[in-house]
Amino acid sequence: MSDNSAGSTAAERGLKGADETFASFEERDVGFVRRAQAFLHRFPTSIPFIVLLIGIVIFSIAAPGKFLAPFNFSLILQQVTIIAILGVAQTLIILTAGIDLSVGAIMILASVVMGRTAVVYGVPVEIAFPLGLICGLACGLVNGIIVTMLRLPPFIVTLGTWSIFGALNVWYSRSETIRSQDMQEAAPFLQWTGTIIKPYDFFSKTLGLDWVFLKGWVLTYGSIVMLLVALAVWYILNKTAFGRHVYATGDDPDAARLAGINTNRTLIGVYALAGFICAIAAWVLIGRIGGVSPQAGQTANLDSITAVVIGGTSLFGGRGSIIGTLVGALIVGVFRNGLALSGLELLWQDFAVGVLIIVAVTIDQWIRKLSA
C-alpha cells in the first residue's frame, strides 16, 4: 500500500511539474504578445511611422534623384496640407467612435461664403472671413446637436447633412466659380495661405544663417497654418480636461457618464470644433487654388478618413492621436507621389492606398481583440 502511495505521489509531482512547465511556456508566449499589444496601444503612431520610413526608402530607390529632391518633398507637403487639416477635424470625431461624412461639404460651403461674400457682394474681408468661420462652426454644431439630441448614428446624420450642405453650397454659389484675379482685387487676404515661402532665403536674409540643406525647399503659409492647427488640437486633447473627456466618451460612453462626464456636451463641442477646423481648411483651400470653386474637394471626405485610419486612430473610438493623422496624411502623399514618379498609373496609386486602409483597420482590430 505504501509503495502504491509513493508511486501516486511521485506521479502527481511529475504531472504538476509538467503542468508548471507548460504553464510557464504559455505565460512567456502570452507575455510577449501582450507586450507587443501594449506597446502598439500606448504608441499608436509607431506603425504609421515605420510605414512612412519604408515608403521613403522604397521610393528613393525606385525614383533616384527625383523623390528625395527638396522640391519634391515640398510638393508632397503642399498636396497633403488640406487633407491633414480635415484629418485633424475627422480625428476628433472618430475619437468619439463617430464619423463625419460632411467635412468636405463644410469646407466647400465655408470657402464659398468667404469668397462670394467678399468678392460678389463687396463685403469687407474683415467681415466675410469671420462669416466663413462662423459658417463652419454652425455646420458642425448642427451635426453635434442632431447626433446627441435625436440619438442618431453619426454616419447617418452626417450623410444627410453632407447632402444638405452640398445643396446650400450650390444655392449660395449659384454654381459659379470666382477667378483668382477677382479674388486678388477684392480680397487678397483670403489668398494669403497660398503665399510661397523659401526657408533658405528667409533664414539667410533675416538671420544671416547659411543653411544649405534648406535650398530648394518651397513652403506656403497654408502648411504653417496646418501645423498650428495640429498643435492646438494636440494640446487640447492631451493637456485639457475636455481632451480627456473626448477619449473617455469614445472609449466607453456609459462609463464616462457614470464618472460624471456630460457626454452630450462633449460630443456637441467636438462636432462644433471640427466644423470650425473645416472652415480653416476652407481658407487654406482658397489660397491653394487661388479662387473659389463649388466643385473643389470632391474626395475630401474619404481622403480625411483615410489619413486618420492609416495614422492609427481606431474607428471604434478612444484611441488615436493628431500626430498619427499627420503621419497618415504624409503616407498617402508619399505613396501617391512615389508611385507617380515610378511611372505607375493613377489606378495603382488608388490601389496602394486601398491596401493601406485595409491593413490599418486589420491591425486595429487585432489590437482590440487582444485588449478584450
Tab-separated table of C-alpha atoms in Angstrom:
chain	number	residue	atom	x	y	z
A	1	MET	CA	0.000	0.000	0.000
A	2	SER	CA	2.857	2.318	0.905
A	3	ASP	CA	4.554	1.585	-2.434
A	4	ASN	CA	1.352	2.484	-4.290
A	5	SER	CA	1.040	5.716	-2.298
A	6	ALA	CA	4.625	6.629	-3.021
A	7	GLY	CA	4.091	5.927	-6.720
A	8	SER	CA	0.948	8.038	-6.816
A	9	THR	CA	2.726	10.893	-5.062
A	10	ALA	CA	5.612	10.739	-7.499
A	11	ALA	CA	3.227	10.653	-10.448
A	12	GLU	CA	1.335	13.664	-9.115
A	13	ARG	CA	4.581	15.555	-8.659
A	14	GLY	CA	5.609	14.695	-12.187
A	15	LEU	CA	2.300	15.860	-13.626
A	16	LYS	CA	2.443	19.019	-11.555
A	17	GLY	CA	5.955	19.717	-12.776
A	18	ALA	CA	4.875	19.145	-16.345
A	19	ASP	CA	1.897	21.456	-15.898
A	20	GLU	CA	4.140	24.127	-14.460
A	21	THR	CA	6.492	23.739	-17.393
A	22	PHE	CA	3.704	24.151	-19.925
A	23	ALA	CA	2.154	26.968	-17.905
A	24	SER	CA	5.418	28.889	-17.767
A	25	PHE	CA	5.878	28.451	-21.532
A	26	GLU	CA	2.354	29.683	-22.177
A	27	GLU	CA	2.877	32.689	-19.940
A	28	ARG	CA	6.054	33.624	-21.753
A	29	ASP	CA	4.264	33.401	-25.108
A	30	VAL	CA	1.261	35.405	-23.946
A	31	GLY	CA	3.559	37.891	-22.235
A	32	PHE	CA	5.353	38.722	-25.483
A	33	VAL	CA	2.093	39.172	-27.376
A	34	ARG	CA	0.692	41.288	-24.568
A	35	ARG	CA	3.799	43.448	-24.514
A	36	ALA	CA	3.550	43.987	-28.282
A	37	GLN	CA	-0.148	44.819	-27.962
A	38	ALA	CA	0.503	47.172	-25.052
A	39	PHE	CA	3.251	48.934	-26.995
A	40	LEU	CA	1.031	49.427	-30.059
A	41	HIS	CA	-1.862	50.525	-27.841
A	42	ARG	CA	0.306	53.018	-25.997
A	43	PHE	CA	2.113	54.278	-29.108
A	44	PRO	CA	-0.461	54.080	-31.934
A	45	THR	CA	1.750	56.148	-34.247
A	46	SER	CA	4.619	53.643	-34.204
A	47	ILE	CA	3.295	51.580	-37.132
A	48	PRO	CA	2.482	54.627	-39.315
A	49	PHE	CA	5.996	55.973	-38.694
A	50	ILE	CA	7.503	52.644	-39.760
A	51	VAL	CA	5.315	52.532	-42.884
A	52	LEU	CA	6.310	56.105	-43.747
A	53	LEU	CA	10.017	55.317	-43.417
A	54	ILE	CA	9.654	52.149	-45.507
A	55	GLY	CA	7.844	54.115	-48.204
A	56	ILE	CA	10.551	56.779	-48.292
A	57	VAL	CA	13.284	54.135	-48.610
A	58	ILE	CA	11.461	52.214	-51.354
A	59	PHE	CA	10.650	55.235	-53.496
A	60	SER	CA	14.080	56.787	-53.045
A	61	ILE	CA	15.418	53.595	-54.659
A	62	ALA	CA	12.652	53.361	-57.279
A	63	ALA	CA	12.994	57.020	-58.323
A	64	PRO	CA	16.590	58.013	-57.517
A	65	GLY	CA	17.397	61.690	-57.783
A	66	LYS	CA	13.738	62.686	-58.042
A	67	PHE	CA	11.926	61.501	-54.961
A	68	LEU	CA	14.444	62.813	-52.421
A	69	ALA	CA	14.719	66.223	-54.100
A	70	PRO	CA	13.783	69.041	-51.682
A	71	PHE	CA	11.291	70.494	-54.155
A	72	ASN	CA	9.511	67.136	-54.415
A	73	PHE	CA	9.160	66.881	-50.642
A	74	SER	CA	7.866	70.450	-50.632
A	75	LEU	CA	5.294	69.454	-53.240
A	76	ILE	CA	4.154	66.478	-51.149
A	77	LEU	CA	3.734	68.707	-48.097
A	78	GLN	CA	1.644	71.210	-50.058
A	79	GLN	CA	-0.512	68.435	-51.515
A	80	VAL	CA	-1.383	66.940	-48.131
A	81	THR	CA	-1.928	70.221	-46.264
A	82	ILE	CA	-5.701	70.379	-46.772
A	83	ILE	CA	-6.139	66.641	-46.197
A	84	ALA	CA	-4.170	66.917	-42.962
A	85	ILE	CA	-6.301	69.804	-41.637
A	86	LEU	CA	-9.519	67.960	-42.456
A	87	GLY	CA	-7.924	64.852	-40.947
A	88	VAL	CA	-7.434	66.716	-37.660
A	89	ALA	CA	-11.156	67.551	-37.651
A	90	GLN	CA	-12.027	63.973	-38.552
A	91	THR	CA	-9.765	62.647	-35.782
A	92	LEU	CA	-11.812	64.487	-33.169
A	93	ILE	CA	-14.987	62.833	-34.448
A	94	ILE	CA	-13.541	59.338	-34.773
A	95	LEU	CA	-12.029	59.503	-31.282
A	96	THR	CA	-15.625	59.663	-30.012
A	97	ALA	CA	-16.473	56.492	-32.032
A	98	GLY	CA	-18.255	58.567	-34.674
A	99	ILE	CA	-17.534	59.528	-38.261
A	100	ASP	CA	-18.197	62.705	-40.231
A	101	LEU	CA	-19.012	62.415	-43.912
A	102	SER	CA	-19.686	66.138	-44.220
A	103	VAL	CA	-16.238	67.645	-43.525
A	104	GLY	CA	-15.586	68.202	-47.227
A	105	ALA	CA	-19.005	69.793	-47.776
A	106	ILE	CA	-18.488	72.094	-44.778
A	107	MET	CA	-15.103	73.158	-46.133
A	108	ILE	CA	-16.501	73.998	-49.582
A	109	LEU	CA	-19.525	75.818	-48.162
A	110	ALA	CA	-17.319	77.909	-45.865
A	111	SER	CA	-14.975	78.777	-48.759
A	112	VAL	CA	-17.944	79.858	-50.883
A	113	VAL	CA	-19.284	82.006	-48.041
A	114	MET	CA	-15.895	83.679	-47.574
A	115	GLY	CA	-15.164	84.232	-51.245
A	116	ARG	CA	-18.576	85.097	-52.609
A	117	THR	CA	-19.462	87.406	-49.719
A	118	ALA	CA	-16.235	89.363	-50.193
A	119	VAL	CA	-15.951	89.386	-53.993
A	120	VAL	CA	-19.507	89.271	-55.333
A	121	TYR	CA	-21.346	91.195	-52.619
A	122	GLY	CA	-18.488	93.547	-51.797
A	123	VAL	CA	-18.495	92.881	-48.062
A	124	PRO	CA	-15.157	93.812	-46.406
A	125	VAL	CA	-12.929	90.808	-45.882
A	126	GLU	CA	-12.788	91.672	-42.164
A	127	ILE	CA	-16.444	90.595	-42.082
A	128	ALA	CA	-16.510	87.963	-44.840
A	129	PHE	CA	-13.698	85.908	-43.337
A	130	PRO	CA	-15.265	85.577	-39.862
A	131	LEU	CA	-18.607	84.787	-41.534
A	132	GLY	CA	-16.956	81.801	-43.215
A	133	LEU	CA	-15.515	80.621	-39.898
A	134	ILE	CA	-18.917	81.030	-38.229
A	135	CYS	CA	-20.490	79.072	-41.087
A	136	GLY	CA	-18.182	76.110	-40.449
A	137	LEU	CA	-18.767	76.323	-36.705
A	138	ALA	CA	-22.547	76.398	-37.221
A	139	CYS	CA	-22.475	73.385	-39.553
A	140	GLY	CA	-20.508	71.368	-37.004
A	141	LEU	CA	-22.862	72.497	-34.270
A	142	VAL	CA	-25.850	71.265	-36.288
A	143	ASN	CA	-24.193	67.857	-36.675
A	144	GLY	CA	-23.487	67.626	-32.959
A	145	ILE	CA	-26.980	68.656	-31.886
A	146	ILE	CA	-28.667	66.159	-34.202
A	147	VAL	CA	-26.350	63.322	-33.104
A	148	THR	CA	-26.885	63.963	-29.392
A	149	MET	CA	-30.491	65.121	-29.228
A	150	LEU	CA	-32.023	62.658	-31.692
A	151	ARG	CA	-29.661	59.800	-30.700
A	152	LEU	CA	-28.958	59.000	-34.345
A	153	PRO	CA	-25.799	57.286	-35.643
A	154	PRO	CA	-23.195	59.859	-36.739
A	155	PHE	CA	-22.810	58.066	-40.073
A	156	ILE	CA	-26.486	58.613	-40.939
A	157	VAL	CA	-26.585	62.176	-39.601
A	158	THR	CA	-23.505	63.378	-41.472
A	159	LEU	CA	-24.566	61.534	-44.610
A	160	GLY	CA	-27.727	63.611	-44.518
A	161	THR	CA	-26.014	66.902	-43.683
A	162	TRP	CA	-23.467	66.204	-46.438
A	163	SER	CA	-26.335	66.453	-48.921
A	164	ILE	CA	-27.840	69.462	-47.125
A	165	PHE	CA	-24.590	71.424	-47.002
A	166	GLY	CA	-23.885	70.465	-50.609
A	167	ALA	CA	-27.271	71.833	-51.670
A	168	LEU	CA	-26.649	75.068	-49.734
A	169	ASN	CA	-23.294	75.329	-51.473
A	170	VAL	CA	-24.929	75.116	-54.914
A	171	TRP	CA	-27.647	77.582	-53.869
A	172	TYR	CA	-25.324	80.235	-52.447
A	173	SER	CA	-22.612	79.889	-55.099
A	174	ARG	CA	-25.083	79.546	-57.993
A	175	SER	CA	-22.537	77.042	-59.328
A	176	GLU	CA	-20.251	79.944	-60.227
A	177	THR	CA	-16.512	79.980	-59.650
A	178	ILE	CA	-14.550	83.033	-58.549
A	179	ARG	CA	-11.387	83.667	-60.521
A	180	SER	CA	-8.023	84.241	-58.923
A	181	GLN	CA	-7.767	87.729	-60.471
A	182	ASP	CA	-11.087	88.802	-58.964
A	183	MET	CA	-10.075	87.409	-55.586
A	184	GLN	CA	-6.762	89.266	-55.770
A	185	GLU	CA	-8.502	92.558	-56.393
A	186	ALA	CA	-11.283	92.253	-53.807
A	187	ALA	CA	-9.913	90.047	-51.003
A	188	PRO	CA	-6.184	89.261	-51.271
A	189	PHE	CA	-6.150	88.239	-47.602
A	190	LEU	CA	-8.095	85.085	-48.479
A	191	GLN	CA	-5.214	84.083	-50.787
A	192	TRP	CA	-2.581	84.660	-48.114
A	193	THR	CA	-2.312	80.966	-47.193
A	194	GLY	CA	-1.090	80.257	-50.730
A	195	THR	CA	1.844	82.659	-50.431
A	196	ILE	CA	5.145	80.906	-51.116
A	197	ILE	CA	7.896	80.802	-48.504
A	198	LYS	CA	11.513	79.895	-49.267
A	199	PRO	CA	13.074	78.875	-45.943
A	200	TYR	CA	16.653	79.260	-47.177
A	201	ASP	CA	16.104	82.853	-48.298
A	202	PHE	CA	14.255	83.660	-45.079
A	203	PHE	CA	16.974	82.401	-42.736
A	204	SER	CA	19.864	83.725	-44.836
A	205	LYS	CA	18.446	87.245	-45.257
A	206	THR	CA	16.730	87.611	-41.893
A	207	LEU	CA	19.119	85.804	-39.543
A	208	GLY	CA	22.231	85.529	-41.705
A	209	LEU	CA	22.256	81.722	-41.436
A	210	ASP	CA	23.616	79.824	-44.432
A	211	TRP	CA	21.725	76.556	-44.020
A	212	VAL	CA	22.495	74.814	-47.286
A	213	PHE	CA	20.171	71.866	-46.587
A	214	LEU	CA	17.195	74.238	-46.898
A	215	LYS	CA	17.990	75.120	-50.519
A	216	GLY	CA	15.217	74.012	-52.852
A	217	TRP	CA	12.545	73.839	-50.157
A	218	VAL	CA	9.367	75.759	-51.023
A	219	LEU	CA	6.556	76.062	-48.480
A	220	THR	CA	3.329	78.021	-48.185
A	221	TYR	CA	1.700	79.731	-45.250
A	222	GLY	CA	-1.037	77.112	-45.566
A	223	SER	CA	1.427	74.493	-44.348
A	224	ILE	CA	2.258	76.709	-41.362
A	225	VAL	CA	-1.466	77.036	-40.603
A	226	MET	CA	-1.776	73.239	-40.772
A	227	LEU	CA	0.966	72.796	-38.175
A	228	LEU	CA	-0.553	75.443	-35.895
A	229	VAL	CA	-3.991	73.797	-36.085
A	230	ALA	CA	-2.498	70.381	-35.350
A	231	LEU	CA	-0.500	71.772	-32.425
A	232	ALA	CA	-3.553	73.496	-30.946
A	233	VAL	CA	-5.747	70.382	-31.165
A	234	TRP	CA	-2.927	68.194	-29.819
A	235	TYR	CA	-2.726	70.478	-26.785
A	236	ILE	CA	-6.495	70.339	-26.293
A	237	LEU	CA	-6.569	66.546	-26.435
A	238	ASN	CA	-3.544	65.935	-24.245
A	239	LYS	CA	-3.424	68.823	-21.775
A	240	THR	CA	-7.038	69.761	-21.032
A	241	ALA	CA	-9.990	68.172	-19.257
A	242	PHE	CA	-12.033	68.448	-22.452
A	243	GLY	CA	-9.493	66.286	-24.262
A	244	ARG	CA	-9.675	63.610	-21.581
A	245	HIS	CA	-13.454	63.706	-21.834
A	246	VAL	CA	-13.193	63.134	-25.601
A	247	TYR	CA	-11.113	59.984	-25.125
A	248	ALA	CA	-13.343	58.732	-22.314
A	249	THR	CA	-16.518	59.302	-24.332
A	250	GLY	CA	-15.134	57.394	-27.285
A	251	ASP	CA	-13.746	54.533	-25.212
A	252	ASP	CA	-16.865	53.848	-23.122
A	253	PRO	CA	-19.671	56.456	-23.079
A	254	ASP	CA	-21.619	54.676	-20.320
A	255	ALA	CA	-18.599	54.595	-18.027
A	256	ALA	CA	-17.891	58.230	-18.889
A	257	ARG	CA	-21.411	59.236	-17.859
A	258	LEU	CA	-21.079	57.312	-14.593
A	259	ALA	CA	-17.837	59.189	-13.966
A	260	GLY	CA	-19.727	62.469	-14.183
A	261	ILE	CA	-18.810	63.466	-17.754
A	262	ASN	CA	-21.504	65.246	-19.732
A	263	THR	CA	-21.076	63.181	-22.895
A	264	ASN	CA	-23.692	65.127	-24.872
A	265	ARG	CA	-21.927	68.414	-24.225
A	266	THR	CA	-18.611	66.792	-25.118
A	267	LEU	CA	-19.959	65.488	-28.420
A	268	ILE	CA	-21.518	68.823	-29.345
A	269	GLY	CA	-18.221	70.550	-28.573
A	270	VAL	CA	-16.300	68.030	-30.674
A	271	TYR	CA	-18.523	68.450	-33.724
A	272	ALA	CA	-18.542	72.246	-33.396
A	273	LEU	CA	-14.742	72.349	-33.140
A	274	ALA	CA	-14.444	70.020	-36.138
A	275	GLY	CA	-16.680	72.336	-38.173
A	276	PHE	CA	-14.542	75.328	-37.203
A	277	ILE	CA	-11.396	73.478	-38.317
A	278	CYS	CA	-13.087	72.679	-41.636
A	279	ALA	CA	-13.637	76.424	-42.106
A	280	ILE	CA	-9.910	76.986	-41.541
A	281	ALA	CA	-9.293	74.337	-44.213
A	282	ALA	CA	-11.568	76.387	-46.483
A	283	TRP	CA	-9.251	79.379	-46.052
A	284	VAL	CA	-6.250	77.224	-46.936
A	285	LEU	CA	-8.133	75.806	-49.933
A	286	ILE	CA	-8.748	79.311	-51.309
A	287	GLY	CA	-5.030	80.019	-51.033
A	288	ARG	CA	-4.201	76.697	-52.669
A	289	ILE	CA	-6.352	77.155	-55.798
A	290	GLY	CA	-6.273	80.954	-55.800
A	291	GLY	CA	-10.041	81.328	-56.100
A	292	VAL	CA	-13.293	79.679	-55.096
A	293	SER	CA	-14.852	76.686	-56.815
A	294	PRO	CA	-18.046	74.990	-55.591
A	295	GLN	CA	-16.801	71.792	-57.261
A	296	ALA	CA	-13.467	71.585	-55.408
A	297	GLY	CA	-12.629	68.954	-52.825
A	298	GLN	CA	-14.858	66.196	-54.180
A	299	THR	CA	-12.805	63.453	-52.473
A	300	ALA	CA	-12.040	65.397	-49.289
A	301	ASN	CA	-14.328	63.277	-47.088
A	302	LEU	CA	-12.733	59.951	-47.960
A	303	ASP	CA	-9.229	61.415	-48.011
A	304	SER	CA	-9.607	62.713	-44.458
A	305	ILE	CA	-10.901	59.361	-43.211
A	306	THR	CA	-8.026	57.619	-45.000
A	307	ALA	CA	-5.418	59.808	-43.285
A	308	VAL	CA	-6.975	59.188	-39.868
A	309	VAL	CA	-7.273	55.407	-40.263
A	310	ILE	CA	-3.799	54.937	-41.726
A	311	GLY	CA	-2.479	57.162	-38.935
A	312	GLY	CA	-3.527	54.610	-36.316
A	313	THR	CA	-6.717	56.136	-34.908
A	314	SER	CA	-9.238	53.434	-34.051
A	315	LEU	CA	-12.565	53.573	-35.874
A	316	PHE	CA	-14.128	52.251	-32.648
A	317	GLY	CA	-13.091	55.351	-30.699
A	318	GLY	CA	-10.983	56.065	-27.647
A	319	ARG	CA	-7.547	55.580	-29.213
A	320	GLY	CA	-5.550	57.714	-31.617
A	321	SER	CA	-3.543	60.907	-31.933
A	322	ILE	CA	-3.146	64.037	-34.010
A	323	ILE	CA	0.473	63.180	-34.772
A	324	GLY	CA	-0.681	59.860	-36.226
A	325	THR	CA	-3.129	61.672	-38.503
A	326	LEU	CA	-0.383	63.955	-39.821
A	327	VAL	CA	1.796	60.917	-40.474
A	328	GLY	CA	-1.142	59.173	-42.163
A	329	ALA	CA	-1.640	62.150	-44.487
A	330	LEU	CA	2.072	62.106	-45.301
A	331	ILE	CA	1.908	58.364	-46.044
A	332	VAL	CA	-0.876	58.945	-48.570
A	333	GLY	CA	1.088	61.790	-50.159
A	334	VAL	CA	4.359	59.852	-50.221
A	335	PHE	CA	2.819	56.752	-51.785
A	336	ARG	CA	0.875	58.691	-54.424
A	337	ASN	CA	3.895	60.823	-55.305
A	338	GLY	CA	6.358	57.923	-55.252
A	339	LEU	CA	4.197	55.705	-57.445
A	340	ALA	CA	3.697	58.572	-59.904
A	341	LEU	CA	7.451	59.212	-60.101
A	342	SER	CA	7.969	55.462	-60.590
A	343	GLY	CA	5.837	55.644	-63.723
A	344	LEU	CA	2.768	53.796	-62.447
A	345	GLU	CA	-0.719	54.863	-63.472
A	346	LEU	CA	-3.221	56.592	-61.204
A	347	LEU	CA	-5.232	53.407	-60.687
A	348	TRP	CA	-2.270	51.771	-58.935
A	349	GLN	CA	-1.965	54.758	-56.618
A	350	ASP	CA	-5.588	54.235	-55.564
A	351	PHE	CA	-4.899	50.509	-55.276
A	352	ALA	CA	-1.971	51.097	-52.905
A	353	VAL	CA	-3.970	53.489	-50.714
A	354	GLY	CA	-6.813	50.946	-50.536
A	355	VAL	CA	-4.418	48.235	-49.376
A	356	LEU	CA	-3.023	50.554	-46.697
A	357	ILE	CA	-6.531	51.237	-45.371
A	358	ILE	CA	-7.375	47.532	-45.092
A	359	VAL	CA	-4.063	46.731	-43.392
A	360	ALA	CA	-4.506	49.613	-40.917
A	361	VAL	CA	-8.018	48.525	-39.913
A	362	THR	CA	-6.894	44.886	-39.637
A	363	ILE	CA	-4.094	45.849	-37.242
A	364	ASP	CA	-6.522	47.970	-35.229
A	365	GLN	CA	-8.960	45.063	-34.826
A	366	TRP	CA	-6.105	42.752	-33.829
A	367	ILE	CA	-5.088	45.142	-31.076
A	368	ARG	CA	-8.685	45.443	-29.863
A	369	LYS	CA	-9.139	41.652	-29.742
A	370	LEU	CA	-6.057	41.261	-27.579
A	371	SER	CA	-7.253	44.108	-25.342
A	372	ALA	CA	-10.582	42.366	-24.891
